[in-house]
PDB file of N, CA, C and O in Angstrom:
ATOM      1  N   MET A   1       7.703  -2.042   7.372  1.00 78.00           N
ATOM      2  CA  MET A   1       7.628  -1.760   5.962  1.00 78.00           C
ATOM      3  C   MET A   1       8.595  -2.658   5.182  1.00 78.00           C
ATOM      4  O   MET A   1       8.295  -3.045   4.064  1.00 78.00           O
ATOM      5  N   ALA A   2       9.709  -2.980   5.801  1.00 83.00           N
ATOM      6  CA  ALA A   2      10.700  -3.819   5.115  1.00 83.00           C
ATOM      7  C   ALA A   2      10.119  -5.180   4.755  1.00 83.00           C
ATOM      8  O   ALA A   2      10.444  -5.726   3.699  1.00 83.00           O
ATOM      9  N   ALA A   3       9.224  -5.717   5.606  1.00 82.00           N
ATOM     10  CA  ALA A   3       8.617  -7.022   5.307  1.00 82.00           C
ATOM     11  C   ALA A   3       7.770  -6.942   4.038  1.00 82.00           C
ATOM     12  O   ALA A   3       7.790  -7.855   3.211  1.00 82.00           O
ATOM     13  N   LEU A   4       7.027  -5.849   3.868  1.00 84.00           N
ATOM     14  CA  LEU A   4       6.229  -5.681   2.651  1.00 84.00           C
ATOM     15  C   LEU A   4       7.122  -5.552   1.422  1.00 84.00           C
ATOM     16  O   LEU A   4       6.870  -6.172   0.386  1.00 84.00           O
ATOM     17  N   VAL A   5       8.150  -4.738   1.534  1.00 89.00           N
ATOM     18  CA  VAL A   5       9.074  -4.567   0.416  1.00 89.00           C
ATOM     19  C   VAL A   5       9.710  -5.907   0.049  1.00 89.00           C
ATOM     20  O   VAL A   5       9.750  -6.287  -1.122  1.00 89.00           O
ATOM     21  N   ASP A   6      10.183  -6.630   1.050  1.00 89.00           N
ATOM     22  CA  ASP A   6      10.833  -7.917   0.790  1.00 89.00           C
ATOM     23  C   ASP A   6       9.876  -8.924   0.157  1.00 89.00           C
ATOM     24  O   ASP A   6      10.250  -9.655  -0.755  1.00 89.00           O
ATOM     25  N   SER A   7       8.634  -8.952   0.637  1.00 88.00           N
ATOM     26  CA  SER A   7       7.708  -9.973   0.157  1.00 88.00           C
ATOM     27  C   SER A   7       7.114  -9.663  -1.215  1.00 88.00           C
ATOM     28  O   SER A   7       6.708 -10.582  -1.923  1.00 88.00           O
ATOM     29  N   LEU A   8       7.064  -8.396  -1.599  1.00 89.00           N
ATOM     30  CA  LEU A   8       6.397  -8.036  -2.852  1.00 89.00           C
ATOM     31  C   LEU A   8       7.324  -7.453  -3.914  1.00 89.00           C
ATOM     32  O   LEU A   8       6.871  -7.095  -5.000  1.00 89.00           O
ATOM     33  N   ARG A   9       8.597  -7.376  -3.655  1.00 88.00           N
ATOM     34  CA  ARG A   9       9.496  -6.692  -4.586  1.00 88.00           C
ATOM     35  C   ARG A   9       9.621  -7.368  -5.941  1.00 88.00           C
ATOM     36  O   ARG A   9       9.956  -6.726  -6.922  1.00 88.00           O
ATOM     37  N   TYR A  10       9.327  -8.668  -6.038  1.00 93.00           N
ATOM     38  CA  TYR A  10       9.399  -9.351  -7.330  1.00 93.00           C
ATOM     39  C   TYR A  10       8.026  -9.570  -7.967  1.00 93.00           C
ATOM     40  O   TYR A  10       7.930 -10.164  -9.028  1.00 93.00           O
ATOM     41  N   ASP A  11       6.980  -9.087  -7.309  1.00 95.00           N
ATOM     42  CA  ASP A  11       5.642  -9.168  -7.885  1.00 95.00           C
ATOM     43  C   ASP A  11       5.619  -8.339  -9.173  1.00 95.00           C
ATOM     44  O   ASP A  11       6.122  -7.207  -9.187  1.00 95.00           O
ATOM     45  N   PRO A  12       5.072  -8.874 -10.270  1.00 96.00           N
ATOM     46  CA  PRO A  12       5.112  -8.155 -11.546  1.00 96.00           C
ATOM     47  C   PRO A  12       4.531  -6.738 -11.490  1.00 96.00           C
ATOM     48  O   PRO A  12       5.063  -5.829 -12.132  1.00 96.00           O
ATOM     49  N   PHE A  13       3.467  -6.524 -10.720  1.00 96.00           N
ATOM     50  CA  PHE A  13       2.902  -5.181 -10.607  1.00 96.00           C
ATOM     51  C   PHE A  13       3.915  -4.212 -10.006  1.00 96.00           C
ATOM     52  O   PHE A  13       4.144  -3.124 -10.538  1.00 96.00           O
ATOM     53  N   TYR A  14       4.550  -4.607  -8.908  1.00 95.00           N
ATOM     54  CA  TYR A  14       5.488  -3.711  -8.228  1.00 95.00           C
ATOM     55  C   TYR A  14       6.790  -3.545  -9.004  1.00 95.00           C
ATOM     56  O   TYR A  14       7.418  -2.494  -8.944  1.00 95.00           O
ATOM     57  N   VAL A  15       7.183  -4.566  -9.736  1.00 95.00           N
ATOM     58  CA  VAL A  15       8.341  -4.432 -10.628  1.00 95.00           C
ATOM     59  C   VAL A  15       8.032  -3.370 -11.685  1.00 95.00           C
ATOM     60  O   VAL A  15       8.857  -2.503 -11.987  1.00 95.00           O
ATOM     61  N   THR A  16       6.825  -3.413 -12.234  1.00 96.00           N
ATOM     62  CA  THR A  16       6.430  -2.466 -13.274  1.00 96.00           C
ATOM     63  C   THR A  16       6.369  -1.037 -12.761  1.00 96.00           C
ATOM     64  O   THR A  16       6.876  -0.114 -13.413  1.00 96.00           O
ATOM     65  N   ILE A  17       5.770  -0.833 -11.591  1.00 94.00           N
ATOM     66  CA  ILE A  17       5.630   0.556 -11.112  1.00 94.00           C
ATOM     67  C   ILE A  17       6.940   1.148 -10.607  1.00 94.00           C
ATOM     68  O   ILE A  17       7.015   2.354 -10.378  1.00 94.00           O
ATOM     69  N   THR A  18       7.960   0.319 -10.436  1.00 95.00           N
ATOM     70  CA  THR A  18       9.266   0.834 -10.002  1.00 95.00           C
ATOM     71  C   THR A  18      10.326   0.654 -11.085  1.00 95.00           C
ATOM     72  O   THR A  18      11.517   0.724 -10.799  1.00 95.00           O
ATOM     73  N   GLU A  19       9.886   0.468 -12.315  1.00 95.00           N
ATOM     74  CA  GLU A  19      10.814   0.204 -13.416  1.00 95.00           C
ATOM     75  C   GLU A  19      11.877   1.295 -13.575  1.00 95.00           C
ATOM     76  O   GLU A  19      13.024   1.011 -13.894  1.00 95.00           O
ATOM     77  N   GLU A  20      11.509   2.545 -13.318  1.00 96.00           N
ATOM     78  CA  GLU A  20      12.482   3.632 -13.484  1.00 96.00           C
ATOM     79  C   GLU A  20      13.649   3.528 -12.502  1.00 96.00           C
ATOM     80  O   GLU A  20      14.678   4.171 -12.693  1.00 96.00           O
ATOM     81  N   PHE A  21      13.505   2.723 -11.459  1.00 95.00           N
ATOM     82  CA  PHE A  21      14.575   2.539 -10.478  1.00 95.00           C
ATOM     83  C   PHE A  21      15.248   1.176 -10.609  1.00 95.00           C
ATOM     84  O   PHE A  21      15.968   0.746  -9.715  1.00 95.00           O
ATOM     85  N   SER A  22      15.024   0.493 -11.724  1.00 93.00           N
ATOM     86  CA  SER A  22      15.520  -0.881 -11.876  1.00 93.00           C
ATOM     87  C   SER A  22      17.045  -0.983 -11.790  1.00 93.00           C
ATOM     88  O   SER A  22      17.571  -2.039 -11.462  1.00 93.00           O
ATOM     89  N   ASP A  23      17.740   0.120 -12.051  1.00 96.00           N
ATOM     90  CA  ASP A  23      19.203   0.080 -11.993  1.00 96.00           C
ATOM     91  C   ASP A  23      19.758   0.469 -10.625  1.00 96.00           C
ATOM     92  O   ASP A  23      20.959   0.506 -10.425  1.00 96.00           O
ATOM     93  N   ASN A  24      18.868   0.756  -9.668  1.00 97.00           N
ATOM     94  CA  ASN A  24      19.306   1.176  -8.339  1.00 97.00           C
ATOM     95  C   ASN A  24      18.381   0.554  -7.297  1.00 97.00           C
ATOM     96  O   ASN A  24      17.317   1.086  -7.004  1.00 97.00           O
ATOM     97  N   GLU A  25      18.785  -0.587  -6.747  1.00 95.00           N
ATOM     98  CA  GLU A  25      17.937  -1.333  -5.825  1.00 95.00           C
ATOM     99  C   GLU A  25      17.584  -0.538  -4.568  1.00 95.00           C
ATOM    100  O   GLU A  25      16.465  -0.634  -4.064  1.00 95.00           O
ATOM    101  N   ALA A  26      18.489   0.257  -4.061  1.00 96.00           N
ATOM    102  CA  ALA A  26      18.192   1.057  -2.867  1.00 96.00           C
ATOM    103  C   ALA A  26      17.064   2.051  -3.151  1.00 96.00           C
ATOM    104  O   ALA A  26      16.137   2.192  -2.351  1.00 96.00           O
ATOM    105  N   ARG A  27      17.130   2.730  -4.284  1.00 97.00           N
ATOM    106  CA  ARG A  27      16.071   3.677  -4.650  1.00 97.00           C
ATOM    107  C   ARG A  27      14.755   2.958  -4.932  1.00 97.00           C
ATOM    108  O   ARG A  27      13.676   3.447  -4.601  1.00 97.00           O
ATOM    109  N   ARG A  28      14.847   1.789  -5.540  1.00 96.00           N
ATOM    110  CA  ARG A  28      13.641   1.004  -5.810  1.00 96.00           C
ATOM    111  C   ARG A  28      12.966   0.596  -4.512  1.00 96.00           C
ATOM    112  O   ARG A  28      11.752   0.710  -4.357  1.00 96.00           O
ATOM    113  N   ARG A  29      13.747   0.157  -3.538  1.00 95.00           N
ATOM    114  CA  ARG A  29      13.184  -0.211  -2.226  1.00 95.00           C
ATOM    115  C   ARG A  29      12.566   1.000  -1.544  1.00 95.00           C
ATOM    116  O   ARG A  29      11.519   0.891  -0.924  1.00 95.00           O
ATOM    117  N   GLN A  30      13.196   2.162  -1.668  1.00 96.00           N
ATOM    118  CA  GLN A  30      12.623   3.389  -1.091  1.00 96.00           C
ATOM    119  C   GLN A  30      11.295   3.725  -1.752  1.00 96.00           C
ATOM    120  O   GLN A  30      10.340   4.115  -1.076  1.00 96.00           O
ATOM    121  N   ALA A  31      11.236   3.589  -3.074  1.00 96.00           N
ATOM    122  CA  ALA A  31       9.992   3.878  -3.798  1.00 96.00           C
ATOM    123  C   ALA A  31       8.885   2.918  -3.365  1.00 96.00           C
ATOM    124  O   ALA A  31       7.742   3.333  -3.158  1.00 96.00           O
ATOM    125  N   LEU A  32       9.220   1.649  -3.223  1.00 95.00           N
ATOM    126  CA  LEU A  32       8.230   0.680  -2.762  1.00 95.00           C
ATOM    127  C   LEU A  32       7.762   0.995  -1.349  1.00 95.00           C
ATOM    128  O   LEU A  32       6.566   0.942  -1.054  1.00 95.00           O
ATOM    129  N   ALA A  33       8.694   1.356  -0.476  1.00 93.00           N
ATOM    130  CA  ALA A  33       8.323   1.701   0.903  1.00 93.00           C
ATOM    131  C   ALA A  33       7.390   2.908   0.923  1.00 93.00           C
ATOM    132  O   ALA A  33       6.403   2.921   1.670  1.00 93.00           O
ATOM    133  N   ARG A  34       7.670   3.920   0.101  1.00 95.00           N
ATOM    134  CA  ARG A  34       6.784   5.095   0.032  1.00 95.00           C
ATOM    135  C   ARG A  34       5.412   4.703  -0.501  1.00 95.00           C
ATOM    136  O   ARG A  34       4.385   5.157  -0.003  1.00 95.00           O
ATOM    137  N   TYR A  35       5.389   3.852  -1.533  1.00 94.00           N
ATOM    138  CA  TYR A  35       4.125   3.398  -2.098  1.00 94.00           C
ATOM    139  C   TYR A  35       3.311   2.643  -1.044  1.00 94.00           C
ATOM    140  O   TYR A  35       2.106   2.880  -0.885  1.00 94.00           O
ATOM    141  N   PHE A  36       3.947   1.727  -0.323  1.00 92.00           N
ATOM    142  CA  PHE A  36       3.233   0.954   0.694  1.00 92.00           C
ATOM    143  C   PHE A  36       2.777   1.845   1.841  1.00 92.00           C
ATOM    144  O   PHE A  36       1.681   1.670   2.382  1.00 92.00           O
ATOM    145  N   ASP A  37       3.593   2.813   2.228  1.00 93.00           N
ATOM    146  CA  ASP A  37       3.199   3.751   3.273  1.00 93.00           C
ATOM    147  C   ASP A  37       1.949   4.516   2.853  1.00 93.00           C
ATOM    148  O   ASP A  37       0.997   4.637   3.620  1.00 93.00           O
ATOM    149  N   TYR A  38       1.949   5.007   1.609  1.00 94.00           N
ATOM    150  CA  TYR A  38       0.776   5.718   1.101  1.00 94.00           C
ATOM    151  C   TYR A  38      -0.443   4.793   1.040  1.00 94.00           C
ATOM    152  O   TYR A  38      -1.538   5.159   1.455  1.00 94.00           O
ATOM    153  N   SER A  39      -0.254   3.584   0.532  1.00 92.00           N
ATOM    154  CA  SER A  39      -1.353   2.630   0.408  1.00 92.00           C
ATOM    155  C   SER A  39      -1.955   2.285   1.767  1.00 92.00           C
ATOM    156  O   SER A  39      -3.178   2.200   1.915  1.00 92.00           O
ATOM    157  N   MET A  40      -1.104   2.116   2.764  1.00 92.00           N
ATOM    158  CA  MET A  40      -1.605   1.813   4.103  1.00 92.00           C
ATOM    159  C   MET A  40      -2.351   3.011   4.676  1.00 92.00           C
ATOM    160  O   MET A  40      -3.399   2.850   5.304  1.00 92.00           O
ATOM    161  N   SER A  41      -1.842   4.194   4.447  1.00 94.00           N
ATOM    162  CA  SER A  41      -2.522   5.400   4.908  1.00 94.00           C
ATOM    163  C   SER A  41      -3.886   5.531   4.239  1.00 94.00           C
ATOM    164  O   SER A  41      -4.892   5.820   4.890  1.00 94.00           O
ATOM    165  N   GLU A  42      -3.926   5.301   2.932  1.00 93.00           N
ATOM    166  CA  GLU A  42      -5.190   5.363   2.188  1.00 93.00           C
ATOM    167  C   GLU A  42      -6.172   4.301   2.684  1.00 93.00           C
ATOM    168  O   GLU A  42      -7.355   4.569   2.868  1.00 93.00           O
ATOM    169  N   GLY A  43      -5.691   3.104   2.925  1.00 93.00           N
ATOM    170  CA  GLY A  43      -6.539   2.047   3.459  1.00 93.00           C
ATOM    171  C   GLY A  43      -7.115   2.417   4.816  1.00 93.00           C
ATOM    172  O   GLY A  43      -8.276   2.128   5.102  1.00 93.00           O
ATOM    173  N   GLY A  44      -6.326   3.078   5.637  1.00 92.00           N
ATOM    174  CA  GLY A  44      -6.818   3.520   6.935  1.00 92.00           C
ATOM    175  C   GLY A  44      -7.897   4.589   6.817  1.00 92.00           C
ATOM    176  O   GLY A  44      -8.811   4.654   7.638  1.00 92.00           O
ATOM    177  N   ARG A  45      -7.787   5.408   5.778  1.00 90.00           N
ATOM    178  CA  ARG A  45      -8.767   6.495   5.576  1.00 90.00           C
ATOM    179  C   ARG A  45     -10.030   6.032   4.872  1.00 90.00           C
ATOM    180  O   ARG A  45     -11.127   6.442   5.241  1.00 90.00           O
ATOM    181  N   VAL A  46      -9.883   5.233   3.822  1.00 88.00           N
ATOM    182  CA  VAL A  46     -11.038   4.918   2.974  1.00 88.00           C
ATOM    183  C   VAL A  46     -11.199   3.418   2.743  1.00 88.00           C
ATOM    184  O   VAL A  46     -11.733   2.998   1.721  1.00 88.00           O
ATOM    185  N   GLY A  47     -10.756   2.631   3.656  1.00 90.00           N
ATOM    186  CA  GLY A  47     -10.880   1.186   3.510  1.00 90.00           C
ATOM    187  C   GLY A  47     -10.696   0.508   4.845  1.00 90.00           C
ATOM    188  O   GLY A  47     -11.245   0.952   5.847  1.00 90.00           O
ATOM    189  N   ARG A  48      -9.900  -0.503   4.827  1.00 92.00           N
ATOM    190  CA  ARG A  48      -9.588  -1.251   6.042  1.00 92.00           C
ATOM    191  C   ARG A  48      -8.084  -1.473   6.095  1.00 92.00           C
ATOM    192  O   ARG A  48      -7.477  -1.873   5.109  1.00 92.00           O
ATOM    193  N   LEU A  49      -7.523  -1.255   7.262  1.00 94.00           N
ATOM    194  CA  LEU A  49      -6.097  -1.469   7.488  1.00 94.00           C
ATOM    195  C   LEU A  49      -5.943  -2.295   8.752  1.00 94.00           C
ATOM    196  O   LEU A  49      -6.470  -1.930   9.805  1.00 94.00           O
ATOM    197  N   VAL A  50      -5.249  -3.423   8.631  1.00 93.00           N
ATOM    198  CA  VAL A  50      -4.967  -4.277   9.774  1.00 93.00           C
ATOM    199  C   VAL A  50      -3.458  -4.466   9.815  1.00 93.00           C
ATOM    200  O   VAL A  50      -2.864  -4.919   8.840  1.00 93.00           O
ATOM    201  N   VAL A  51      -2.862  -4.089  10.934  1.00 89.00           N
ATOM    202  CA  VAL A  51      -1.419  -4.235  11.111  1.00 89.00           C
ATOM    203  C   VAL A  51      -1.191  -5.199  12.272  1.00 89.00           C
ATOM    204  O   VAL A  51      -1.788  -5.048  13.335  1.00 89.00           O
ATOM    205  N   TRP A  52      -0.356  -6.168  12.035  1.00 87.00           N
ATOM    206  CA  TRP A  52       0.004  -7.126  13.075  1.00 87.00           C
ATOM    207  C   TRP A  52       0.600  -6.364  14.255  1.00 87.00           C
ATOM    208  O   TRP A  52       1.214  -5.313  14.053  1.00 87.00           O
ATOM    209  N   PRO A  53       0.441  -6.838  15.492  1.00 89.00           N
ATOM    210  CA  PRO A  53       1.011  -6.121  16.641  1.00 89.00           C
ATOM    211  C   PRO A  53       2.493  -5.762  16.462  1.00 89.00           C
ATOM    212  O   PRO A  53       2.935  -4.711  16.906  1.00 89.00           O
ATOM    213  N   ASP A  54       3.241  -6.639  15.817  1.00 86.00           N
ATOM    214  CA  ASP A  54       4.616  -6.309  15.454  1.00 86.00           C
ATOM    215  C   ASP A  54       4.583  -5.942  13.971  1.00 86.00           C
ATOM    216  O   ASP A  54       4.489  -6.815  13.117  1.00 86.00           O
ATOM    217  N   PRO A  55       4.618  -4.636  13.624  1.00 76.00           N
ATOM    218  CA  PRO A  55       4.461  -4.236  12.232  1.00 76.00           C
ATOM    219  C   PRO A  55       5.508  -4.824  11.282  1.00 76.00           C
ATOM    220  O   PRO A  55       5.301  -4.849  10.075  1.00 76.00           O
ATOM    221  N   ALA A  56       6.604  -5.326  11.816  1.00 77.00           N
ATOM    222  CA  ALA A  56       7.614  -5.956  10.965  1.00 77.00           C
ATOM    223  C   ALA A  56       7.116  -7.286  10.399  1.00 77.00           C
ATOM    224  O   ALA A  56       7.655  -7.780   9.424  1.00 77.00           O
ATOM    225  N   VAL A  57       6.068  -7.851  11.008  1.00 79.00           N
ATOM    226  CA  VAL A  57       5.554  -9.147  10.582  1.00 79.00           C
ATOM    227  C   VAL A  57       4.624  -9.016   9.381  1.00 79.00           C
ATOM    228  O   VAL A  57       4.671  -9.823   8.470  1.00 79.00           O
ATOM    229  N   GLY A  58       3.776  -7.979   9.362  1.00 79.00           N
ATOM    230  CA  GLY A  58       2.903  -7.838   8.207  1.00 79.00           C
ATOM    231  C   GLY A  58       1.714  -6.937   8.439  1.00 79.00           C
ATOM    232  O   GLY A  58       1.478  -6.436   9.535  1.00 79.00           O
ATOM    233  N   ALA A  59       0.967  -6.743   7.354  1.00 83.00           N
ATOM    234  CA  ALA A  59      -0.222  -5.904   7.374  1.00 83.00           C
ATOM    235  C   ALA A  59      -1.129  -6.323   6.228  1.00 83.00           C
ATOM    236  O   ALA A  59      -0.690  -7.010   5.296  1.00 83.00           O
ATOM    237  N   ALA A  60      -2.372  -5.902   6.307  1.00 89.00           N
ATOM    238  CA  ALA A  60      -3.325  -6.136   5.221  1.00 89.00           C
ATOM    239  C   ALA A  60      -4.080  -4.839   4.976  1.00 89.00           C
ATOM    240  O   ALA A  60      -4.442  -4.129   5.917  1.00 89.00           O
ATOM    241  N   VAL A  61      -4.281  -4.530   3.694  1.00 92.00           N
ATOM    242  CA  VAL A  61      -4.966  -3.294   3.310  1.00 92.00           C
ATOM    243  C   VAL A  61      -6.040  -3.636   2.294  1.00 92.00           C
ATOM    244  O   VAL A  61      -5.771  -4.350   1.324  1.00 92.00           O
ATOM    245  N   TRP A  62      -7.237  -3.135   2.520  1.00 92.00           N
ATOM    246  CA  TRP A  62      -8.325  -3.277   1.567  1.00 92.00           C
ATOM    247  C   TRP A  62      -8.892  -1.898   1.286  1.00 92.00           C
ATOM    248  O   TRP A  62      -9.055  -1.093   2.206  1.00 92.00           O
ATOM    249  N   LEU A  63      -9.197  -1.627   0.043  1.00 89.00           N
ATOM    250  CA  LEU A  63      -9.895  -0.397  -0.316  1.00 89.00           C
ATOM    251  C   LEU A  63     -11.353  -0.741  -0.537  1.00 89.00           C
ATOM    252  O   LEU A  63     -11.684  -1.796  -1.071  1.00 89.00           O
ATOM    253  N   LEU A  64     -12.231   0.165  -0.111  1.00 84.00           N
ATOM    254  CA  LEU A  64     -13.662  -0.036  -0.299  1.00 84.00           C
ATOM    255  C   LEU A  64     -14.052   0.290  -1.735  1.00 84.00           C
ATOM    256  O   LEU A  64     -13.374   1.075  -2.398  1.00 84.00           O
ATOM    257  N   PRO A  65     -15.154  -0.280  -2.216  1.00 85.00           N
ATOM    258  CA  PRO A  65     -15.657   0.137  -3.528  1.00 85.00           C
ATOM    259  C   PRO A  65     -15.936   1.643  -3.526  1.00 85.00           C
ATOM    260  O   PRO A  65     -16.271   2.216  -2.490  1.00 85.00           O
ATOM    261  N   ALA A  66     -15.796   2.280  -4.664  1.00 77.00           N
ATOM    262  CA  ALA A  66     -15.931   3.738  -4.766  1.00 77.00           C
ATOM    263  C   ALA A  66     -17.241   4.228  -4.164  1.00 77.00           C
ATOM    264  O   ALA A  66     -17.270   5.260  -3.497  1.00 77.00           O
ATOM    265  N   ARG A  67     -18.346   3.524  -4.363  1.00 74.00           N
ATOM    266  CA  ARG A  67     -19.636   3.984  -3.822  1.00 74.00           C
ATOM    267  C   ARG A  67     -19.597   4.045  -2.300  1.00 74.00           C
ATOM    268  O   ARG A  67     -20.171   4.929  -1.694  1.00 74.00           O
ATOM    269  N   ASP A  68     -18.906   3.100  -1.660  1.00 66.00           N
ATOM    270  CA  ASP A  68     -18.794   3.102  -0.205  1.00 66.00           C
ATOM    271  C   ASP A  68     -17.895   4.223   0.285  1.00 66.00           C
ATOM    272  O   ASP A  68     -18.135   4.821   1.334  1.00 66.00           O
ATOM    273  N   VAL A  69     -16.852   4.527  -0.468  1.00 64.00           N
ATOM    274  CA  VAL A  69     -15.948   5.620  -0.108  1.00 64.00           C
ATOM    275  C   VAL A  69     -16.702   6.940  -0.164  1.00 64.00           C
ATOM    276  O   VAL A  69     -16.608   7.762   0.742  1.00 64.00           O
ATOM    277  N   CYS A  70     -17.482   7.153  -1.218  1.00 66.00           N
ATOM    278  CA  CYS A  70     -18.255   8.397  -1.351  1.00 66.00           C
ATOM    279  C   CYS A  70     -19.249   8.534  -0.215  1.00 66.00           C
ATOM    280  O   CYS A  70     -19.406   9.615   0.358  1.00 66.00           O
ATOM    281  N   THR A  71     -19.911   7.442   0.150  1.00 65.00           N
ATOM    282  CA  THR A  71     -20.862   7.465   1.260  1.00 65.00           C
ATOM    283  C   THR A  71     -20.148   7.822   2.560  1.00 65.00           C
ATOM    284  O   THR A  71     -20.604   8.652   3.328  1.00 65.00           O
ATOM    285  N   ARG A  72     -18.992   7.227   2.763  1.00 62.00           N
ATOM    286  CA  ARG A  72     -18.231   7.480   3.992  1.00 62.00           C
ATOM    287  C   ARG A  72     -17.795   8.948   4.051  1.00 62.00           C
ATOM    288  O   ARG A  72     -17.854   9.581   5.085  1.00 62.00           O
ATOM    289  N   ARG A  73     -17.361   9.497   2.923  1.00 62.00           N
ATOM    290  CA  ARG A  73     -16.891  10.883   2.902  1.00 62.00           C
ATOM    291  C   ARG A  73     -18.030  11.863   3.141  1.00 62.00           C
ATOM    292  O   ARG A  73     -17.835  12.931   3.689  1.00 62.00           O
ATOM    293  N   ARG A  74     -19.236  11.530   2.697  1.00 65.00           N
ATOM    294  CA  ARG A  74     -20.390  12.418   2.917  1.00 65.00           C
ATOM    295  C   ARG A  74     -20.915  12.294   4.330  1.00 65.00           C
ATOM    296  O   ARG A  74     -21.756  13.065   4.753  1.00 65.00           O
ATOM    297  N   GLY A  75     -20.465  11.300   5.053  1.00 63.00           N
ATOM    298  CA  GLY A  75     -20.915  11.112   6.423  1.00 63.00           C
ATOM    299  C   GLY A  75     -22.180  10.292   6.542  1.00 63.00           C
ATOM    300  O   GLY A  75     -22.721  10.149   7.622  1.00 63.00           O
ATOM    301  N   GLU A  76     -22.661   9.744   5.440  1.00 54.00           N
ATOM    302  CA  GLU A  76     -23.846   8.895   5.485  1.00 54.00           C
ATOM    303  C   GLU A  76     -23.452   7.535   5.994  1.00 54.00           C
ATOM    304  O   GLU A  76     -22.309   7.117   5.935  1.00 54.00           O
ATOM    305  N   GLY A  77     -24.445   6.844   6.469  1.00 51.00           N
ATOM    306  CA  GLY A  77     -24.204   5.480   6.902  1.00 51.00           C
ATOM    307  C   GLY A  77     -23.572   5.372   8.281  1.00 51.00           C
ATOM    308  O   GLY A  77     -23.238   4.308   8.719  1.00 51.00           O
ATOM    309  N   LYS A  78     -23.404   6.524   8.953  1.00 52.00           N
ATOM    310  CA  LYS A  78     -22.851   6.466  10.306  1.00 52.00           C
ATOM    311  C   LYS A  78     -23.946   6.121  11.297  1.00 52.00           C
ATOM    312  O   LYS A  78     -25.071   6.568  11.162  1.00 52.00           O
ATOM    313  N   SER A  79     -23.604   5.362  12.295  1.00 46.00           N
ATOM    314  CA  SER A  79     -24.578   5.014  13.326  1.00 46.00           C
ATOM    315  C   SER A  79     -24.545   6.033  14.429  1.00 46.00           C
ATOM    316  O   SER A  79     -23.578   6.578  14.773  1.00 46.00           O
TER     317      SER A  79
END
């Protein structure tokens, strides 16, 4: 998780969503880690999650379009 926090902490989107912690870097890093943990969990449930064999190296998360998520939740489209 630290690799994600380190690589994205200055991205404008992540700076914006953690603005309330801008005066406390430790809390900001914790908030980012929680956000990434949730995002990875969500990607595993309703999208695609790929984690490098050494999770410290990196991961990729994709969310499916809403129509695909609804289909998956209803159990349609299963082979």
